[in-house]
Amino acid sequence: MKNRIALLLLLAASFVSELYAQDLASLKTEAKKTYEASANLNFDAIFEHTYPKVFDIVPKEQMKEMFDQMMANENFSIKLIPVAPNFKFGEIKKIDNKFFCVVEHDNAMTMKFNKPMENAENLTETFKTSMKADDVTYDKATNTFSIKMRSTMIAVADELTKNKWKFLNNDKSGQLFSMIFNEKTKTELGF
């Protein structure tokens, strides 16, 4: 009898381990797709991978307009540079019937200003602080900043997403996250 119980426990542990591995595998696949969509500015794919509650706050069309305005305007243009994302996946946590995972990855971009910069050193420090960028350099000849940083996405799988992983970019202030999820979730994820 003890052998049967031990065997059942071993099988149950293997099953749970296998479920976790499959879930982590799907998370890795979806994170890669999300990163590639963002790096290529494929709005349809970005929106497909975005946690749906984001669109309750900012409708898709308005978000697309904001992206377009942010990427190119009268002052500067931004170009995202695809890099190896070097994903780091946190622990998958179940909080209030939702699954979460904090996903860190590398990001890179250039920001070209239309007018010559007079205070490039100050702006370099501002980018480092506000974007928490690891590496910011300025090329005076092209009037362009190169910015490299670690970014954070929060992966969410719940009833709303039909238990498929969707993502929310964690802005440095955490405002968007706080508008969608409660304080308990924020605390348990370490924000």
mmCIF file with all atom_site columns, C-alpha atoms in Angstrom:
data_model
loop_
_atom_site.group_PDB
_atom_site.id
_atom_site.type_symbol
_atom_site.label_atom_id
_atom_site.label_alt_id
_atom_site.label_comp_id
_atom_site.label_asym_id
_atom_site.label_entity_id
_atom_site.label_seq_id
_atom_site.pdbx_PDB_ins_code
_atom_site.Cartn_x
_atom_site.Cartn_y
_atom_site.Cartn_z
_atom_site.occupancy
_atom_site.B_iso_or_equiv
_atom_site.pdbx_formal_charge
_atom_site.auth_seq_id
_atom_site.auth_comp_id
_atom_site.auth_asym_id
_atom_site.auth_atom_id
_atom_site.pdbx_PDB_model_num
ATOM 1   C CA . MET A 1 1   ? 0.000   0.000  0.000   1.00 0.00 ? 1   MET A CA 1
ATOM 2   C CA . LYS A 1 2   ? 2.812   2.406  0.889   1.00 0.00 ? 2   LYS A CA 1
ATOM 3   C CA . ASN A 1 3   ? 4.469   1.685  -2.446  1.00 0.00 ? 3   ASN A CA 1
ATOM 4   C CA . ARG A 1 4   ? 1.260   2.583  -4.329  1.00 0.00 ? 4   ARG A CA 1
ATOM 5   C CA . ILE A 1 5   ? 0.900   5.867  -2.441  1.00 0.00 ? 5   ILE A CA 1
ATOM 6   C CA . ALA A 1 6   ? 4.566   6.699  -3.081  1.00 0.00 ? 6   ALA A CA 1
ATOM 7   C CA . LEU A 1 7   ? 4.109   5.884  -6.779  1.00 0.00 ? 7   LEU A CA 1
ATOM 8   C CA . LEU A 1 8   ? 0.972   8.057  -7.007  1.00 0.00 ? 8   LEU A CA 1
ATOM 9   C CA . LEU A 1 9   ? 2.775   10.962 -5.331  1.00 0.00 ? 9   LEU A CA 1
ATOM 10  C CA . LEU A 1 10  ? 5.717   10.571 -7.692  1.00 0.00 ? 10  LEU A CA 1
ATOM 11  C CA . LEU A 1 11  ? 3.391   10.532 -10.731 1.00 0.00 ? 11  LEU A CA 1
ATOM 12  C CA . ALA A 1 12  ? 1.488   13.566 -9.423  1.00 0.00 ? 12  ALA A CA 1
ATOM 13  C CA . ALA A 1 13  ? 4.739   15.472 -8.893  1.00 0.00 ? 13  ALA A CA 1
ATOM 14  C CA . SER A 1 14  ? 5.879   14.564 -12.420 1.00 0.00 ? 14  SER A CA 1
ATOM 15  C CA . PHE A 1 15  ? 2.522   15.696 -13.847 1.00 0.00 ? 15  PHE A CA 1
ATOM 16  C CA . VAL A 1 16  ? 2.678   19.063 -12.042 1.00 0.00 ? 16  VAL A CA 1
ATOM 17  C CA . SER A 1 17  ? 6.291   19.511 -13.135 1.00 0.00 ? 17  SER A CA 1
ATOM 18  C CA . GLU A 1 18  ? 5.331   18.728 -16.735 1.00 0.00 ? 18  GLU A CA 1
ATOM 19  C CA . LEU A 1 19  ? 2.411   21.205 -16.637 1.00 0.00 ? 19  LEU A CA 1
ATOM 20  C CA . TYR A 1 20  ? 4.745   23.918 -15.365 1.00 0.00 ? 20  TYR A CA 1
ATOM 21  C CA . ALA A 1 21  ? 7.321   23.132 -18.049 1.00 0.00 ? 21  ALA A CA 1
ATOM 22  C CA . GLN A 1 22  ? 4.655   23.318 -20.776 1.00 0.00 ? 22  GLN A CA 1
ATOM 23  C CA . ASP A 1 23  ? 3.328   26.567 -19.357 1.00 0.00 ? 23  ASP A CA 1
ATOM 24  C CA . LEU A 1 24  ? 6.822   28.044 -19.211 1.00 0.00 ? 24  LEU A CA 1
ATOM 25  C CA . ALA A 1 25  ? 7.425   26.841 -22.768 1.00 0.00 ? 25  ALA A CA 1
ATOM 26  C CA . SER A 1 26  ? 4.296   28.618 -24.030 1.00 0.00 ? 26  SER A CA 1
ATOM 27  C CA . LEU A 1 27  ? 5.281   31.723 -22.044 1.00 0.00 ? 27  LEU A CA 1
ATOM 28  C CA . LYS A 1 28  ? 8.719   31.753 -23.685 1.00 0.00 ? 28  LYS A CA 1
ATOM 29  C CA . THR A 1 29  ? 7.169   31.377 -27.141 1.00 0.00 ? 29  THR A CA 1
ATOM 30  C CA . GLU A 1 30  ? 4.666   34.189 -26.576 1.00 0.00 ? 30  GLU A CA 1
ATOM 31  C CA . ALA A 1 31  ? 7.275   36.493 -25.014 1.00 0.00 ? 31  ALA A CA 1
ATOM 32  C CA . LYS A 1 32  ? 9.470   36.061 -28.096 1.00 0.00 ? 32  LYS A CA 1
ATOM 33  C CA . LYS A 1 33  ? 6.554   36.842 -30.430 1.00 0.00 ? 33  LYS A CA 1
ATOM 34  C CA . THR A 1 34  ? 5.665   39.906 -28.347 1.00 0.00 ? 34  THR A CA 1
ATOM 35  C CA . TYR A 1 35  ? 9.245   41.189 -28.356 1.00 0.00 ? 35  TYR A CA 1
ATOM 36  C CA . GLU A 1 36  ? 9.552   40.715 -32.132 1.00 0.00 ? 36  GLU A CA 1
ATOM 37  C CA . ALA A 1 37  ? 6.242   42.500 -32.760 1.00 0.00 ? 37  ALA A CA 1
ATOM 38  C CA . SER A 1 38  ? 7.397   45.458 -30.658 1.00 0.00 ? 38  SER A CA 1
ATOM 39  C CA . ALA A 1 39  ? 10.873  45.614 -32.180 1.00 0.00 ? 39  ALA A CA 1
ATOM 40  C CA . ASN A 1 40  ? 9.309   45.634 -35.665 1.00 0.00 ? 40  ASN A CA 1
ATOM 41  C CA . LEU A 1 41  ? 6.484   48.013 -34.703 1.00 0.00 ? 41  LEU A CA 1
ATOM 42  C CA . ASN A 1 42  ? 3.893   45.560 -35.971 1.00 0.00 ? 42  ASN A CA 1
ATOM 43  C CA . PHE A 1 43  ? 0.877   47.177 -34.302 1.00 0.00 ? 43  PHE A CA 1
ATOM 44  C CA . ASP A 1 44  ? -1.582  44.402 -35.119 1.00 0.00 ? 44  ASP A CA 1
ATOM 45  C CA . ALA A 1 45  ? 0.718   41.812 -33.528 1.00 0.00 ? 45  ALA A CA 1
ATOM 46  C CA . ILE A 1 46  ? 1.484   44.120 -30.594 1.00 0.00 ? 46  ILE A CA 1
ATOM 47  C CA . PHE A 1 47  ? -2.223  44.532 -29.900 1.00 0.00 ? 47  PHE A CA 1
ATOM 48  C CA . GLU A 1 48  ? -2.847  40.805 -30.299 1.00 0.00 ? 48  GLU A CA 1
ATOM 49  C CA . HIS A 1 49  ? -0.293  40.126 -27.536 1.00 0.00 ? 49  HIS A CA 1
ATOM 50  C CA . THR A 1 50  ? -1.405  42.960 -25.229 1.00 0.00 ? 50  THR A CA 1
ATOM 51  C CA . TYR A 1 51  ? -3.411  42.232 -22.093 1.00 0.00 ? 51  TYR A CA 1
ATOM 52  C CA . PRO A 1 52  ? -6.994  43.232 -23.114 1.00 0.00 ? 52  PRO A CA 1
ATOM 53  C CA . LYS A 1 53  ? -7.747  45.433 -20.084 1.00 0.00 ? 53  LYS A CA 1
ATOM 54  C CA . VAL A 1 54  ? -5.164  47.914 -21.393 1.00 0.00 ? 54  VAL A CA 1
ATOM 55  C CA . PHE A 1 55  ? -7.651  48.813 -24.137 1.00 0.00 ? 55  PHE A CA 1
ATOM 56  C CA . ASP A 1 56  ? -10.275 49.713 -21.523 1.00 0.00 ? 56  ASP A CA 1
ATOM 57  C CA . ILE A 1 57  ? -7.922  52.541 -20.545 1.00 0.00 ? 57  ILE A CA 1
ATOM 58  C CA . VAL A 1 58  ? -6.535  53.458 -23.967 1.00 0.00 ? 58  VAL A CA 1
ATOM 59  C CA . PRO A 1 59  ? -8.466  52.294 -27.061 1.00 0.00 ? 59  PRO A CA 1
ATOM 60  C CA . LYS A 1 60  ? -6.399  50.625 -29.802 1.00 0.00 ? 60  LYS A CA 1
ATOM 61  C CA . GLU A 1 61  ? -6.750  53.459 -32.320 1.00 0.00 ? 61  GLU A CA 1
ATOM 62  C CA . GLN A 1 62  ? -5.725  56.044 -29.757 1.00 0.00 ? 62  GLN A CA 1
ATOM 63  C CA . MET A 1 63  ? -2.772  53.880 -28.713 1.00 0.00 ? 63  MET A CA 1
ATOM 64  C CA . LYS A 1 64  ? -1.658  53.531 -32.326 1.00 0.00 ? 64  LYS A CA 1
ATOM 65  C CA . GLU A 1 65  ? -1.819  57.324 -32.751 1.00 0.00 ? 65  GLU A CA 1
ATOM 66  C CA . MET A 1 66  ? 0.216   57.769 -29.564 1.00 0.00 ? 66  MET A CA 1
ATOM 67  C CA . PHE A 1 67  ? 2.858   55.310 -30.838 1.00 0.00 ? 67  PHE A CA 1
ATOM 68  C CA . ASP A 1 68  ? 3.013   57.058 -34.208 1.00 0.00 ? 68  ASP A CA 1
ATOM 69  C CA . GLN A 1 69  ? 3.397   60.472 -32.533 1.00 0.00 ? 69  GLN A CA 1
ATOM 70  C CA . MET A 1 70  ? 6.024   59.159 -30.127 1.00 0.00 ? 70  MET A CA 1
ATOM 71  C CA . MET A 1 71  ? 8.080   57.460 -32.858 1.00 0.00 ? 71  MET A CA 1
ATOM 72  C CA . ALA A 1 72  ? 8.277   60.497 -35.150 1.00 0.00 ? 72  ALA A CA 1
ATOM 73  C CA . ASN A 1 73  ? 7.350   64.091 -34.447 1.00 0.00 ? 73  ASN A CA 1
ATOM 74  C CA . GLU A 1 74  ? 8.656   67.619 -35.094 1.00 0.00 ? 74  GLU A CA 1
ATOM 75  C CA . ASN A 1 75  ? 11.413  67.253 -32.452 1.00 0.00 ? 75  ASN A CA 1
ATOM 76  C CA . PHE A 1 76  ? 12.803  63.738 -32.890 1.00 0.00 ? 76  PHE A CA 1
ATOM 77  C CA . SER A 1 77  ? 12.343  60.258 -34.316 1.00 0.00 ? 77  SER A CA 1
ATOM 78  C CA . ILE A 1 78  ? 12.813  56.969 -32.501 1.00 0.00 ? 78  ILE A CA 1
ATOM 79  C CA . LYS A 1 79  ? 13.919  53.741 -34.106 1.00 0.00 ? 79  LYS A CA 1
ATOM 80  C CA . LEU A 1 80  ? 13.796  50.478 -32.195 1.00 0.00 ? 80  LEU A CA 1
ATOM 81  C CA . ILE A 1 81  ? 16.832  48.296 -32.758 1.00 0.00 ? 81  ILE A CA 1
ATOM 82  C CA . PRO A 1 82  ? 16.214  44.534 -32.612 1.00 0.00 ? 82  PRO A CA 1
ATOM 83  C CA . VAL A 1 83  ? 18.699  42.907 -30.228 1.00 0.00 ? 83  VAL A CA 1
ATOM 84  C CA . ALA A 1 84  ? 18.932  39.521 -28.571 1.00 0.00 ? 84  ALA A CA 1
ATOM 85  C CA . PRO A 1 85  ? 16.316  39.953 -25.820 1.00 0.00 ? 85  PRO A CA 1
ATOM 86  C CA . ASN A 1 86  ? 18.162  37.800 -23.240 1.00 0.00 ? 86  ASN A CA 1
ATOM 87  C CA . PHE A 1 87  ? 14.891  37.026 -21.479 1.00 0.00 ? 87  PHE A CA 1
ATOM 88  C CA . LYS A 1 88  ? 14.835  36.428 -17.748 1.00 0.00 ? 88  LYS A CA 1
ATOM 89  C CA . PHE A 1 89  ? 11.603  34.801 -16.573 1.00 0.00 ? 89  PHE A CA 1
ATOM 90  C CA . GLY A 1 90  ? 10.517  35.201 -12.985 1.00 0.00 ? 90  GLY A CA 1
ATOM 91  C CA . GLU A 1 91  ? 8.459   32.687 -11.063 1.00 0.00 ? 91  GLU A CA 1
ATOM 92  C CA . ILE A 1 92  ? 4.988   31.985 -12.435 1.00 0.00 ? 92  ILE A CA 1
ATOM 93  C CA . LYS A 1 93  ? 2.597   33.032 -9.671  1.00 0.00 ? 93  LYS A CA 1
ATOM 94  C CA . LYS A 1 94  ? -1.111  32.449 -9.252  1.00 0.00 ? 94  LYS A CA 1
ATOM 95  C CA . ILE A 1 95  ? -2.805  35.482 -7.704  1.00 0.00 ? 95  ILE A CA 1
ATOM 96  C CA . ASP A 1 96  ? -6.606  35.742 -7.498  1.00 0.00 ? 96  ASP A CA 1
ATOM 97  C CA . ASN A 1 97  ? -7.216  33.125 -10.236 1.00 0.00 ? 97  ASN A CA 1
ATOM 98  C CA . LYS A 1 98  ? -4.769  34.827 -12.608 1.00 0.00 ? 98  LYS A CA 1
ATOM 99  C CA . PHE A 1 99  ? -1.295  33.635 -13.554 1.00 0.00 ? 99  PHE A CA 1
ATOM 100 C CA . PHE A 1 100 ? 1.502   36.207 -13.676 1.00 0.00 ? 100 PHE A CA 1
ATOM 101 C CA . CYS A 1 101 ? 5.149   36.184 -14.607 1.00 0.00 ? 101 CYS A CA 1
ATOM 102 C CA . VAL A 1 102 ? 7.585   39.099 -14.631 1.00 0.00 ? 102 VAL A CA 1
ATOM 103 C CA . VAL A 1 103 ? 9.704   38.967 -17.778 1.00 0.00 ? 103 VAL A CA 1
ATOM 104 C CA . GLU A 1 104 ? 12.823  41.100 -18.175 1.00 0.00 ? 104 GLU A CA 1
ATOM 105 C CA . HIS A 1 105 ? 14.526  41.620 -21.529 1.00 0.00 ? 105 HIS A CA 1
ATOM 106 C CA . ASP A 1 106 ? 17.054  43.785 -23.326 1.00 0.00 ? 106 ASP A CA 1
ATOM 107 C CA . ASN A 1 107 ? 15.885  46.676 -25.457 1.00 0.00 ? 107 ASN A CA 1
ATOM 108 C CA . ALA A 1 108 ? 17.710  49.133 -27.705 1.00 0.00 ? 108 ALA A CA 1
ATOM 109 C CA . MET A 1 109 ? 16.722  52.232 -29.637 1.00 0.00 ? 109 MET A CA 1
ATOM 110 C CA . THR A 1 110 ? 18.068  55.312 -31.293 1.00 0.00 ? 110 THR A CA 1
ATOM 111 C CA . MET A 1 111 ? 16.604  58.761 -30.803 1.00 0.00 ? 111 MET A CA 1
ATOM 112 C CA . LYS A 1 112 ? 17.536  61.248 -33.524 1.00 0.00 ? 112 LYS A CA 1
ATOM 113 C CA . PHE A 1 113 ? 16.835  64.900 -32.832 1.00 0.00 ? 113 PHE A CA 1
ATOM 114 C CA . ASN A 1 114 ? 15.922  67.245 -35.676 1.00 0.00 ? 114 ASN A CA 1
ATOM 115 C CA . LYS A 1 115 ? 17.813  70.219 -34.195 1.00 0.00 ? 115 LYS A CA 1
ATOM 116 C CA . PRO A 1 116 ? 21.371  70.183 -32.828 1.00 0.00 ? 116 PRO A CA 1
ATOM 117 C CA . MET A 1 117 ? 21.561  69.401 -29.118 1.00 0.00 ? 117 MET A CA 1
ATOM 118 C CA . GLU A 1 118 ? 23.135  71.981 -26.851 1.00 0.00 ? 118 GLU A CA 1
ATOM 119 C CA . ASN A 1 119 ? 22.881  70.007 -23.608 1.00 0.00 ? 119 ASN A CA 1
ATOM 120 C CA . ALA A 1 120 ? 23.563  66.430 -24.731 1.00 0.00 ? 120 ALA A CA 1
ATOM 121 C CA . GLU A 1 121 ? 25.360  65.497 -21.479 1.00 0.00 ? 121 GLU A CA 1
ATOM 122 C CA . ASN A 1 122 ? 22.374  66.570 -19.369 1.00 0.00 ? 122 ASN A CA 1
ATOM 123 C CA . LEU A 1 123 ? 19.974  64.725 -21.649 1.00 0.00 ? 123 LEU A CA 1
ATOM 124 C CA . THR A 1 124 ? 22.172  61.626 -21.478 1.00 0.00 ? 124 THR A CA 1
ATOM 125 C CA . GLU A 1 125 ? 21.844  61.611 -17.687 1.00 0.00 ? 125 GLU A CA 1
ATOM 126 C CA . THR A 1 126 ? 18.108  62.291 -17.925 1.00 0.00 ? 126 THR A CA 1
ATOM 127 C CA . PHE A 1 127 ? 17.654  59.251 -20.200 1.00 0.00 ? 127 PHE A CA 1
ATOM 128 C CA . LYS A 1 128 ? 19.698  57.086 -17.855 1.00 0.00 ? 128 LYS A CA 1
ATOM 129 C CA . THR A 1 129 ? 17.557  58.108 -14.898 1.00 0.00 ? 129 THR A CA 1
ATOM 130 C CA . SER A 1 130 ? 14.069  58.328 -16.409 1.00 0.00 ? 130 SER A CA 1
ATOM 131 C CA . MET A 1 131 ? 14.383  55.233 -18.599 1.00 0.00 ? 131 MET A CA 1
ATOM 132 C CA . LYS A 1 132 ? 16.647  53.385 -16.191 1.00 0.00 ? 132 LYS A CA 1
ATOM 133 C CA . ALA A 1 133 ? 18.893  52.873 -19.200 1.00 0.00 ? 133 ALA A CA 1
ATOM 134 C CA . ASP A 1 134 ? 22.116  50.927 -18.804 1.00 0.00 ? 134 ASP A CA 1
ATOM 135 C CA . ASP A 1 135 ? 23.950  52.611 -21.627 1.00 0.00 ? 135 ASP A CA 1
ATOM 136 C CA . VAL A 1 136 ? 23.258  55.959 -23.308 1.00 0.00 ? 136 VAL A CA 1
ATOM 137 C CA . THR A 1 137 ? 25.649  57.463 -25.837 1.00 0.00 ? 137 THR A CA 1
ATOM 138 C CA . TYR A 1 138 ? 25.370  60.561 -27.993 1.00 0.00 ? 138 TYR A CA 1
ATOM 139 C CA . ASP A 1 139 ? 26.733  60.898 -31.523 1.00 0.00 ? 139 ASP A CA 1
ATOM 140 C CA . LYS A 1 140 ? 27.122  64.612 -32.230 1.00 0.00 ? 140 LYS A CA 1
ATOM 141 C CA . ALA A 1 141 ? 27.699  64.061 -35.975 1.00 0.00 ? 141 ALA A CA 1
ATOM 142 C CA . THR A 1 142 ? 24.267  62.481 -36.441 1.00 0.00 ? 142 THR A CA 1
ATOM 143 C CA . ASN A 1 143 ? 22.582  64.212 -33.481 1.00 0.00 ? 143 ASN A CA 1
ATOM 144 C CA . THR A 1 144 ? 21.488  60.785 -32.270 1.00 0.00 ? 144 THR A CA 1
ATOM 145 C CA . PHE A 1 145 ? 21.307  59.090 -28.893 1.00 0.00 ? 145 PHE A CA 1
ATOM 146 C CA . SER A 1 146 ? 21.756  55.318 -28.694 1.00 0.00 ? 146 SER A CA 1
ATOM 147 C CA . ILE A 1 147 ? 19.945  53.859 -25.698 1.00 0.00 ? 147 ILE A CA 1
ATOM 148 C CA . LYS A 1 148 ? 20.255  50.339 -24.295 1.00 0.00 ? 148 LYS A CA 1
ATOM 149 C CA . MET A 1 149 ? 18.234  49.160 -21.315 1.00 0.00 ? 149 MET A CA 1
ATOM 150 C CA . ARG A 1 150 ? 16.496  46.293 -19.562 1.00 0.00 ? 150 ARG A CA 1
ATOM 151 C CA . SER A 1 151 ? 12.735  46.411 -19.919 1.00 0.00 ? 151 SER A CA 1
ATOM 152 C CA . THR A 1 152 ? 10.055  44.572 -17.997 1.00 0.00 ? 152 THR A CA 1
ATOM 153 C CA . MET A 1 153 ? 6.836   42.998 -19.232 1.00 0.00 ? 153 MET A CA 1
ATOM 154 C CA . ILE A 1 154 ? 4.222   41.401 -17.035 1.00 0.00 ? 154 ILE A CA 1
ATOM 155 C CA . ALA A 1 155 ? 2.771   38.238 -18.548 1.00 0.00 ? 155 ALA A CA 1
ATOM 156 C CA . VAL A 1 156 ? -0.829  37.488 -17.578 1.00 0.00 ? 156 VAL A CA 1
ATOM 157 C CA . ALA A 1 157 ? -2.969  34.423 -18.283 1.00 0.00 ? 157 ALA A CA 1
ATOM 158 C CA . ASP A 1 158 ? -6.521  34.391 -16.977 1.00 0.00 ? 158 ASP A CA 1
ATOM 159 C CA . GLU A 1 159 ? -10.150 33.843 -17.918 1.00 0.00 ? 159 GLU A CA 1
ATOM 160 C CA . LEU A 1 160 ? -10.169 37.087 -19.931 1.00 0.00 ? 160 LEU A CA 1
ATOM 161 C CA . THR A 1 161 ? -7.283  35.845 -22.120 1.00 0.00 ? 161 THR A CA 1
ATOM 162 C CA . LYS A 1 162 ? -8.674  32.290 -22.311 1.00 0.00 ? 162 LYS A CA 1
ATOM 163 C CA . ASN A 1 163 ? -5.596  31.301 -20.268 1.00 0.00 ? 163 ASN A CA 1
ATOM 164 C CA . LYS A 1 164 ? -3.225  32.366 -23.043 1.00 0.00 ? 164 LYS A CA 1
ATOM 165 C CA . TRP A 1 165 ? -0.279  34.578 -22.120 1.00 0.00 ? 165 TRP A CA 1
ATOM 166 C CA . LYS A 1 166 ? -0.808  38.281 -22.846 1.00 0.00 ? 166 LYS A CA 1
ATOM 167 C CA . PHE A 1 167 ? 1.529   41.100 -21.877 1.00 0.00 ? 167 PHE A CA 1
ATOM 168 C CA . LEU A 1 168 ? 1.608   44.490 -20.270 1.00 0.00 ? 168 LEU A CA 1
ATOM 169 C CA . ASN A 1 169 ? 4.716   46.650 -20.460 1.00 0.00 ? 169 ASN A CA 1
ATOM 170 C CA . ASN A 1 170 ? 5.712   47.769 -17.021 1.00 0.00 ? 170 ASN A CA 1
ATOM 171 C CA . ASP A 1 171 ? 6.340   51.465 -17.374 1.00 0.00 ? 171 ASP A CA 1
ATOM 172 C CA . LYS A 1 172 ? 8.939   52.733 -14.925 1.00 0.00 ? 172 LYS A CA 1
ATOM 173 C CA . SER A 1 173 ? 6.289   54.508 -12.824 1.00 0.00 ? 173 SER A CA 1
ATOM 174 C CA . GLY A 1 174 ? 3.991   51.470 -12.701 1.00 0.00 ? 174 GLY A CA 1
ATOM 175 C CA . GLN A 1 175 ? 0.925   53.642 -13.349 1.00 0.00 ? 175 GLN A CA 1
ATOM 176 C CA . LEU A 1 176 ? -0.689  51.459 -16.008 1.00 0.00 ? 176 LEU A CA 1
ATOM 177 C CA . PHE A 1 177 ? -0.188  48.319 -13.946 1.00 0.00 ? 177 PHE A CA 1
ATOM 178 C CA . SER A 1 178 ? -1.804  50.019 -10.921 1.00 0.00 ? 178 SER A CA 1
ATOM 179 C CA . MET A 1 179 ? -4.815  51.028 -13.013 1.00 0.00 ? 179 MET A CA 1
ATOM 180 C CA . ILE A 1 180 ? -5.483  47.397 -13.948 1.00 0.00 ? 180 ILE A CA 1
ATOM 181 C CA . PHE A 1 181 ? -4.383  45.277 -10.982 1.00 0.00 ? 181 PHE A CA 1
ATOM 182 C CA . ASN A 1 182 ? -4.857  45.614 -7.243  1.00 0.00 ? 182 ASN A CA 1
ATOM 183 C CA . GLU A 1 183 ? -2.287  46.365 -4.552  1.00 0.00 ? 183 GLU A CA 1
ATOM 184 C CA . LYS A 1 184 ? -2.115  42.701 -3.511  1.00 0.00 ? 184 LYS A CA 1
ATOM 185 C CA . THR A 1 185 ? -0.991  41.702 -7.006  1.00 0.00 ? 185 THR A CA 1
ATOM 186 C CA . LYS A 1 186 ? 1.516   44.539 -7.110  1.00 0.00 ? 186 LYS A CA 1
ATOM 187 C CA . THR A 1 187 ? 2.983   43.482 -3.761  1.00 0.00 ? 187 THR A CA 1
ATOM 188 C CA . GLU A 1 188 ? 3.137   39.767 -4.615  1.00 0.00 ? 188 GLU A CA 1
ATOM 189 C CA . LEU A 1 189 ? 4.953   40.517 -7.873  1.00 0.00 ? 189 LEU A CA 1
ATOM 190 C CA . GLY A 1 190 ? 7.451   42.723 -6.048  1.00 0.00 ? 190 GLY A CA 1
ATOM 191 C CA . PHE A 1 191 ? 6.539   46.118 -7.515  1.00 0.00 ? 191 PHE A CA 1
#
